[in-house]
Coordinates of C-alpha atoms in Angstrom, one line a residue:
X1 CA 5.9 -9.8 1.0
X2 CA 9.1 -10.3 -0.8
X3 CA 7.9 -10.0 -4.1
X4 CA 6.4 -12.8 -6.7
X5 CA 8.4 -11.1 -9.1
X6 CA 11.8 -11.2 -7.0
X7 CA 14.7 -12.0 -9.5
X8 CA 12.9 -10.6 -12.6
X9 CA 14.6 -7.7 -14.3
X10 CA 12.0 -5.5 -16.3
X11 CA 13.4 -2.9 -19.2
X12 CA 10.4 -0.3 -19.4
X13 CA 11.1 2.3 -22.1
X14 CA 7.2 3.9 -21.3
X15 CA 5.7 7.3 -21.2
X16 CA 2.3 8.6 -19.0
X17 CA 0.2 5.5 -18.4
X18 CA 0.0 2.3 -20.3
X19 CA 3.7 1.3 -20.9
X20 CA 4.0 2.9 -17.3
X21 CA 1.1 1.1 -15.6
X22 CA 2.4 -2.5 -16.9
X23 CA 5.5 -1.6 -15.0
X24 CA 4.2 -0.5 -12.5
X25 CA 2.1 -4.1 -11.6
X26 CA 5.8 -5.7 -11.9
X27 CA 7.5 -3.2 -9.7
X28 CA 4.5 -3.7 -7.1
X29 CA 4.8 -7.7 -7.9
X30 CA 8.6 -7.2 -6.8
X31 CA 10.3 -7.0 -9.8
X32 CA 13.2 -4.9 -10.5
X33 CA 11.8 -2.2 -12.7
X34 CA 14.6 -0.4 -14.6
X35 CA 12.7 3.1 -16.4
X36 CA 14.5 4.2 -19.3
X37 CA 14.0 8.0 -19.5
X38 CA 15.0 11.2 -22.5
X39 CA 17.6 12.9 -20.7
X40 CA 15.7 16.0 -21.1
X41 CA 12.5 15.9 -19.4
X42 CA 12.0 12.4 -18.7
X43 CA 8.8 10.9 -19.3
X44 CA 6.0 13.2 -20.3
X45 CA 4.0 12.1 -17.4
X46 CA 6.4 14.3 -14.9
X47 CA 5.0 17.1 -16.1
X48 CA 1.3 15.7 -16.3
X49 CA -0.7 18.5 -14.3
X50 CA 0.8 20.5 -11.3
X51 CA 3.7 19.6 -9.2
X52 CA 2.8 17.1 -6.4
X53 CA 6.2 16.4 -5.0
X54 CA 9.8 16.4 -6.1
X55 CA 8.7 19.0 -9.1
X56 CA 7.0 15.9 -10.3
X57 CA 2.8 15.3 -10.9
X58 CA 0.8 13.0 -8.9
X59 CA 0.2 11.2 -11.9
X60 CA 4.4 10.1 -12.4
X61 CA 4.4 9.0 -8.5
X62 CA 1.2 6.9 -9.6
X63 CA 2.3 4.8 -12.2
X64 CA 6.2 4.8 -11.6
X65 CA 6.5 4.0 -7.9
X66 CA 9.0 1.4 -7.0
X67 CA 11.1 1.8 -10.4
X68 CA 14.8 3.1 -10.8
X69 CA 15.3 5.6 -13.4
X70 CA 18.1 5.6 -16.0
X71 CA 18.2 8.7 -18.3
X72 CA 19.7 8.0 -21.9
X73 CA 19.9 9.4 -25.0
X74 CA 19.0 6.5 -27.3
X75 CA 20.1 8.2 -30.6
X76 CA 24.0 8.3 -29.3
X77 CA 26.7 5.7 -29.5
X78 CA 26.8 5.7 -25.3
X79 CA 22.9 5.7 -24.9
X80 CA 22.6 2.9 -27.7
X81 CA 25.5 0.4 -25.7
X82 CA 24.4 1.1 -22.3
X83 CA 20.4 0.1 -23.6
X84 CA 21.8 -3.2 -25.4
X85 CA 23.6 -3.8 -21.7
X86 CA 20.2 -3.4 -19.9
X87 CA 18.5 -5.2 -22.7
X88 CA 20.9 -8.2 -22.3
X89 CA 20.5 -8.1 -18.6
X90 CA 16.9 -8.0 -18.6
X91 CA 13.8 -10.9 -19.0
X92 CA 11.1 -8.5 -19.7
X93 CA 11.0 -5.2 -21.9
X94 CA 8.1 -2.7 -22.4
X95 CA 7.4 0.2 -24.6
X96 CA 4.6 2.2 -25.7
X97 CA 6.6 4.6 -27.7
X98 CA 4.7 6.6 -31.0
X99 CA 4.7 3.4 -33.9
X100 CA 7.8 3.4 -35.8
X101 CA 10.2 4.8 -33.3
X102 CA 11.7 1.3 -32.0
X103 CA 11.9 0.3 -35.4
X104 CA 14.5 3.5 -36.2
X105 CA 16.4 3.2 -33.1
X106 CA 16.5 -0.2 -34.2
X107 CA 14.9 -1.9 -31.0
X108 CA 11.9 -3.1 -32.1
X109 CA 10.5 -7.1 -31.4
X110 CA 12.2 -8.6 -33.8
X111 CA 15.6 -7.0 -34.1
X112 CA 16.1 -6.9 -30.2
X113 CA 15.1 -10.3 -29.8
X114 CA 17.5 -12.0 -32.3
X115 CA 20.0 -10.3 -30.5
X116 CA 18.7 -11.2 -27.1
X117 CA 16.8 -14.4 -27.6
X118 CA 15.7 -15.0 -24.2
X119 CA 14.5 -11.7 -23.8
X120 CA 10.5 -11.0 -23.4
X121 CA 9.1 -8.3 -25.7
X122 CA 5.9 -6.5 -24.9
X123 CA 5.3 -3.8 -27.2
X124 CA 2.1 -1.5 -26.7
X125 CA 0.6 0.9 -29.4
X126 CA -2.2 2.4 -29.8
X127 CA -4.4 0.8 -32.6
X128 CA -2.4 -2.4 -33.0
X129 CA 0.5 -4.3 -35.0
X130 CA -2.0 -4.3 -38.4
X131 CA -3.9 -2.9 -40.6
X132 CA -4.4 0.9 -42.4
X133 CA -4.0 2.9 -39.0
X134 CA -1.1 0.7 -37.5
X135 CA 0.9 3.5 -37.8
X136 CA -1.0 6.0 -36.1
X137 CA -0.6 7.3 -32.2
X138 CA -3.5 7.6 -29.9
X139 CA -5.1 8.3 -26.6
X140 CA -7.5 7.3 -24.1
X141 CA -10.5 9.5 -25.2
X142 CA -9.3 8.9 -28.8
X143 CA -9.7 5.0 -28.7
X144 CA -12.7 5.0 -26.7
X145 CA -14.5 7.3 -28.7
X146 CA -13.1 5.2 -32.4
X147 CA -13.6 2.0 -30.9
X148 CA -17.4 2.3 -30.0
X149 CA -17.1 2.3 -26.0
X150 CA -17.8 5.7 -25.8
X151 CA -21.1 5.5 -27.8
X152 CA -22.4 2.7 -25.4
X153 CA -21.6 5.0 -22.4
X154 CA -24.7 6.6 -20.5
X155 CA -28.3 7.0 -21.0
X156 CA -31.0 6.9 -24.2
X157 CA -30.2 10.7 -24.2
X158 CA -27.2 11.3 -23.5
X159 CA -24.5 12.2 -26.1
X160 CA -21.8 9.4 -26.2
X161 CA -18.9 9.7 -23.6
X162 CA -15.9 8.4 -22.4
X163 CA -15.7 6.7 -19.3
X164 CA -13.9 8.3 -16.0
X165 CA -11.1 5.6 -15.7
X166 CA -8.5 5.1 -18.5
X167 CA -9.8 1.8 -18.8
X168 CA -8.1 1.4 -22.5
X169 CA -4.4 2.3 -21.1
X170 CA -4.7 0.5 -17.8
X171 CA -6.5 -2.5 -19.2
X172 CA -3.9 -2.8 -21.9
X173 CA -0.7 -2.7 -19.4
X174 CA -2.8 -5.3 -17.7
X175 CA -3.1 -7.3 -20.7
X176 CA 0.8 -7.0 -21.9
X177 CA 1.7 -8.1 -17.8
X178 CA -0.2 -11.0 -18.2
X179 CA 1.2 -12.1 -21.8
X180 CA 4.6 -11.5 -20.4
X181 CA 3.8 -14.3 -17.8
X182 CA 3.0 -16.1 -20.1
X183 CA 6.0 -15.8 -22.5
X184 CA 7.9 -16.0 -19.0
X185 CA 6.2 -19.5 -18.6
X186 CA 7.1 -20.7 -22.2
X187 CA 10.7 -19.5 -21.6
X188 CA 11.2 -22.0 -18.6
X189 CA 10.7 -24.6 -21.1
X190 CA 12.0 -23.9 -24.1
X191 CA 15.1 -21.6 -23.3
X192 CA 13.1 -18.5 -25.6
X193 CA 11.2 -15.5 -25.3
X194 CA 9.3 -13.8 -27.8
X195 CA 7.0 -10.9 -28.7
X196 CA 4.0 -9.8 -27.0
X197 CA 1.6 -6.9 -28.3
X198 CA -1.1 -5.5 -27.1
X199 CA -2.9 -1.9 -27.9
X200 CA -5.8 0.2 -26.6
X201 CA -7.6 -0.2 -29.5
X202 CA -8.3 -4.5 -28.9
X203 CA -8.6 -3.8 -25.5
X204 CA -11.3 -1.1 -26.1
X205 CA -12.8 -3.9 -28.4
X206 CA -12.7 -6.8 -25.4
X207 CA -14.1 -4.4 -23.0
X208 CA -17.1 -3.4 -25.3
X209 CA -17.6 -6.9 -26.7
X210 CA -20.4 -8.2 -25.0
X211 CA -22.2 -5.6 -26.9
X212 CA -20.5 -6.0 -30.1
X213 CA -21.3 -10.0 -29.9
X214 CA -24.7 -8.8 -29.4
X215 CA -24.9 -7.0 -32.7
X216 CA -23.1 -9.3 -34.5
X217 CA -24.9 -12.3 -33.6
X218 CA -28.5 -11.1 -32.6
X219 CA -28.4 -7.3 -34.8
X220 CA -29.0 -5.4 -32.4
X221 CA -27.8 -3.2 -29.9
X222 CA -28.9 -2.9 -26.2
X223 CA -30.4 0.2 -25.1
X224 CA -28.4 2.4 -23.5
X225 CA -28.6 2.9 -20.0
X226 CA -27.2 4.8 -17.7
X227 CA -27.0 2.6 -14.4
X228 CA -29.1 -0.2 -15.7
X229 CA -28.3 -3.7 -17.5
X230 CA -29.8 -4.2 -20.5
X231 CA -30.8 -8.6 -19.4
X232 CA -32.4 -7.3 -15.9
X233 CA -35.0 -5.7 -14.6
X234 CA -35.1 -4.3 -12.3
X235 CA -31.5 -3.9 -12.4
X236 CA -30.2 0.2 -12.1
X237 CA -30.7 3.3 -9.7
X238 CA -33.6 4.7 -8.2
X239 CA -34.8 7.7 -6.6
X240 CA -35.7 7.4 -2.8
X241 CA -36.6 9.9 -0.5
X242 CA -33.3 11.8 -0.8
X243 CA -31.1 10.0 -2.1
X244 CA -30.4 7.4 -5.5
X245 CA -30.0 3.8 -4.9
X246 CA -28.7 0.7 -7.6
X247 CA -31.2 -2.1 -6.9
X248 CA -29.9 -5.6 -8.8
X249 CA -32.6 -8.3 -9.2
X250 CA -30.5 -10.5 -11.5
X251 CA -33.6 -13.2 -11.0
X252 CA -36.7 -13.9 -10.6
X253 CA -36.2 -15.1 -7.2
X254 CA -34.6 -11.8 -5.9
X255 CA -37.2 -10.0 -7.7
X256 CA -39.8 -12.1 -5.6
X257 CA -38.0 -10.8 -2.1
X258 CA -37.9 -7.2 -3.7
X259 CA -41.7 -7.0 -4.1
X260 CA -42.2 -8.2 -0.6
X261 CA -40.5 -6.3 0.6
X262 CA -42.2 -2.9 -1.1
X263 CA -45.6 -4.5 -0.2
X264 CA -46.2 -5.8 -3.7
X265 CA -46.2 -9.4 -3.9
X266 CA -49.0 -9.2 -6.0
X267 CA -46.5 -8.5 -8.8
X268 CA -45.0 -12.3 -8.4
X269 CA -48.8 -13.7 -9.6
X270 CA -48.6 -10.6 -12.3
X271 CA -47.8 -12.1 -16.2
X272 CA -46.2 -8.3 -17.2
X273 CA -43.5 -8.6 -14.4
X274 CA -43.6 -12.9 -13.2
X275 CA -40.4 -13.2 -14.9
X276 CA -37.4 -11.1 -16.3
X277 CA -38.2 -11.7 -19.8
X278 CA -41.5 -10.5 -19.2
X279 CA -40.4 -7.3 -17.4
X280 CA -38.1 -6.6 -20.1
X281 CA -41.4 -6.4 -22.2
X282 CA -43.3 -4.5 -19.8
X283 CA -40.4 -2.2 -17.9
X284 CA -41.9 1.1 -18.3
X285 CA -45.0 -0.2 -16.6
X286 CA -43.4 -2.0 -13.6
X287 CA -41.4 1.1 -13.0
X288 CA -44.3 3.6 -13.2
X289 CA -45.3 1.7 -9.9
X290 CA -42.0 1.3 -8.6
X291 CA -40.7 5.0 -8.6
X292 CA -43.2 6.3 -6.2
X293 CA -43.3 3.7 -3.5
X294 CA -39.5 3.8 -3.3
X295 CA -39.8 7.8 -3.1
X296 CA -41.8 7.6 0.0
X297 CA -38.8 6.3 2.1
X298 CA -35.3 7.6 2.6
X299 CA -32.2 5.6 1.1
X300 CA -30.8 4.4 4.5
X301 CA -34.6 2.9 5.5
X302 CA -34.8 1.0 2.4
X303 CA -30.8 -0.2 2.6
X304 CA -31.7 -1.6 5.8
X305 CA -35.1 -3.6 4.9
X306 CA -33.7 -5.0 1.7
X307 CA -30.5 -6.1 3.0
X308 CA -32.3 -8.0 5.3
X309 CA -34.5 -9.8 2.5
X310 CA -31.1 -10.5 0.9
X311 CA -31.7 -8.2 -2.5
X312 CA -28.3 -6.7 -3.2
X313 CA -28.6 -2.5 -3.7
X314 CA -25.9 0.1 -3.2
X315 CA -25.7 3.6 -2.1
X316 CA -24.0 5.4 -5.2
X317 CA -21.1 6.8 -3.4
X318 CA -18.9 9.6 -4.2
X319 CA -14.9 9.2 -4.0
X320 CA -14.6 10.3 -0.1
X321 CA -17.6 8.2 0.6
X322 CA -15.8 5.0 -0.8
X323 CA -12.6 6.0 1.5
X324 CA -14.1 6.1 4.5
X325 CA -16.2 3.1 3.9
X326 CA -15.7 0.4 6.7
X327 CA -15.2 -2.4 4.0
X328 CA -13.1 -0.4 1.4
X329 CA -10.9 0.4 4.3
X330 CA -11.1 -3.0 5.9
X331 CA -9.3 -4.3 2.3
X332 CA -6.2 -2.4 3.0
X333 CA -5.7 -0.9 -0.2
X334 CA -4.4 2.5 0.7
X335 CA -0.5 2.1 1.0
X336 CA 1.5 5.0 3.2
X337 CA 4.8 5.5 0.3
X338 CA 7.8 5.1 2.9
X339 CA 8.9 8.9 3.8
X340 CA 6.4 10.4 2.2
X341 CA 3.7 12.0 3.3
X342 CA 1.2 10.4 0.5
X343 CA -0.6 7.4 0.2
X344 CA -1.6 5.7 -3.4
X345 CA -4.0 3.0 -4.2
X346 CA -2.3 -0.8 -4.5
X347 CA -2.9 -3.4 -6.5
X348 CA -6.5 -5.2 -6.2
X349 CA -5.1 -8.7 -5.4
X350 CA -4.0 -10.9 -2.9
X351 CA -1.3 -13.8 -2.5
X352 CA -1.5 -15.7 0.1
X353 CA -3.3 -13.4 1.8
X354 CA -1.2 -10.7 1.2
X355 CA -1.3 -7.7 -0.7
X356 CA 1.2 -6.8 -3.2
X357 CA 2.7 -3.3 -1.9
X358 CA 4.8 -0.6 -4.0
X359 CA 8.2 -1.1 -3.4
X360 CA 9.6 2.6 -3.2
X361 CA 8.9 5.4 -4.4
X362 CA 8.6 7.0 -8.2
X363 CA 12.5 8.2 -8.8
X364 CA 14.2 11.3 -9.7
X365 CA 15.4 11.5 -13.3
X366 CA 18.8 9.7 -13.7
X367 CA 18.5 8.7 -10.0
X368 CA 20.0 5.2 -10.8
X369 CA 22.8 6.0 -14.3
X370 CA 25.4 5.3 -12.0
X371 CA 24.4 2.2 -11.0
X372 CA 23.4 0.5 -14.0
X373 CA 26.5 2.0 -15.7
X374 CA 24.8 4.5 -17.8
X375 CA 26.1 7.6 -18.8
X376 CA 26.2 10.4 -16.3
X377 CA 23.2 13.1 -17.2
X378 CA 24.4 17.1 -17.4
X379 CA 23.6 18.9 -14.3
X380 CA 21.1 20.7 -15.4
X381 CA 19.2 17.6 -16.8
X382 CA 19.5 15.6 -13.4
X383 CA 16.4 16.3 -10.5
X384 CA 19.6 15.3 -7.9
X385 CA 19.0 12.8 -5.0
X386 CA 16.1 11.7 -3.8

């Protein structure tokens, strides 16, 4: 695929994942992805656990493939013309530098775009363009835990805690992509960009606001649960024979095929578990019968027989179990990075059939000053050719 994106010049000035990420789905999308870097060090992310390849971490290779890197020192006269170049070159820009440091370099939304009006502005922070702790930096753990999403996470017993994914940085380079498109839309008409922000702290809001909503408007919060729903039941894993299993009766019609199949259709005709309001009410009972008729089978026998009533379950995999799954390979979303000997994860979309791929590979500091007329970089700076 040629690329959605093909024509679109994208300015990112990002470090580690969310500013990063954002440019990342352009790059992958086919745009041309310039990466402004510090001269010394590049972004923080290179050094972002061991060396994977090129002296660079697994993480940079991640969330910078398919970019060119230009290396400038923002502060100096030659840095400062060869940015307003790019900038005046470019349709998108990106940053999620600490707040404050775009408006001293004098590059923040509404400085750059008076003096580039057609330019698109996306500028990502942590806890947003308002309020007492505008000013203040952040992380992933750090929002989740401030925003509430951590203390929603896990069982009745457990101690609040994070999620795995960085679903506050990711989701928010997501959410700045899709307001540039936007913008990018509005621009065909009316000749004008404009200034998109987005922060891991909303996002951490949207993505627990279903609960939120529920306290606000009903006063309460759900219990927690580990696996479970808190609308459903039953609705979360299980214990077999040897080995857990997420059952999902999301009605009462799937609940009916559930119970046949565990030789309890007597439960239908029961008024503690007829209907999912009523096994909200009564859940600890229905599962004290539950548990030890799905214990007397192993996971793969009771896969089999409720798959064939139609009542969706899942093993709960592990990571390699998930890769060498017939369907998550049948997707295609492993991509081979071209002379490499690696493979990352690609986008989780189609066009036309088609799957977005990454473009190139994550490149070396400076790889690209000379051709985007930027300032050579000091030897020692420069990680050489590719």
């Amino acid at each position: 695929m040629s690329g959605a994106l093909a024509g679109i010049r994208v300015l990112e000035l990002g470090q580690v994942l969310a500013g990063p990420f954002a440019g990342a789905i352009f790059a992958d999308l086919g745009a041309e992805v310039v990466k402004l870097e510090r001269i010394e060090g590049g972004d923080d992310a290179r050094k972002m656990g061991p060396a994977f390849r090129h002296g660079d971490a697994l993480n940079f290779h991640i969330f910078n493939r398919g970019k060119k890197s230009v290396a400038i020192d923002l502060k100096s006269p030659a840095g400062k013309a060869a940015f307003e170049r790019l900038a005046a070159e470019a349709d998108i820009f990106i940053h999620n530098m600490r707040p404050g440091v775009t408006e001293a370099l004098g590059i923040d939304g509404p400085a750059l775009c008076a003096r580039h009006p057609r330019l698109v502005y996306c500028g990502i922070s942590a806890f947003g363009d308002a309020g007492p702790m505008r000013m203040h930096p952040g992380y992933e753990p750090l929002i989740q835990a401030f925003s509430g999403l951590s203390s929603t996470n896990g069982g009745p017993d457990d101690p609040p805690m994070r999620t795995g994914a960085s679903v506050c940085d990711q989701g928010t380079g997501m959410w700045a992509v899709i307001g540039a498109l936007a913008l990018l839309q509005r621009r065909s008409v009316t000749e004008r960009g404009g200034v998109v922000g987005a922060s891991l702290l909303e996002t951490a809001l949207v993505w627990n606001g279903q609960k939120a909503d529920g306290f606000v408007n009903q006063g309460k919060l759900p219990d927690r649960h580990r696996s479970g729903h808190p609308g459903f039941v039953p609705y979360e894993a299980f214990d077999t024979a040897d080995a857990p299993l997420l059952i999902c009766c999301g009605n009462d019609r799937l609940f009916a095929k559930f119970a046949a199949v565990l030789g309890r259709p007597d439960w239908v005709q029961d008024p503690r578990f007829a209907t999912n309001r009523a096994r909200l009410a009564n859940k600890a009972a229905l599962l004290a019968e539950m548990n030890p008729l799905l214990r007397t089978q192993p996971r793969a026998e009771w896969i089999a027989r409720f798959e064939a009533a139609g009542v969706p379950c899942a093993p709960i995999h592990t990571v390699p179990e998930i890769l060498a799954h017939p369907q998550a390979r049948a997707l295609g979303m492993r991509y081979e990075m071209p002379g490499e000997n690696f493979s990352l994860t690609a986008l989780p979309f189609t066009i036309d059939g088609e799957r977005p791929r990454p473009q190139g590979n994550a490149p070396r500091l400076g790889q690209h000053n000379a051709e985007y007329n930027a300032p050579p970089l000091p030897d020692a700076a420069s990680h050489g050719p590719a």
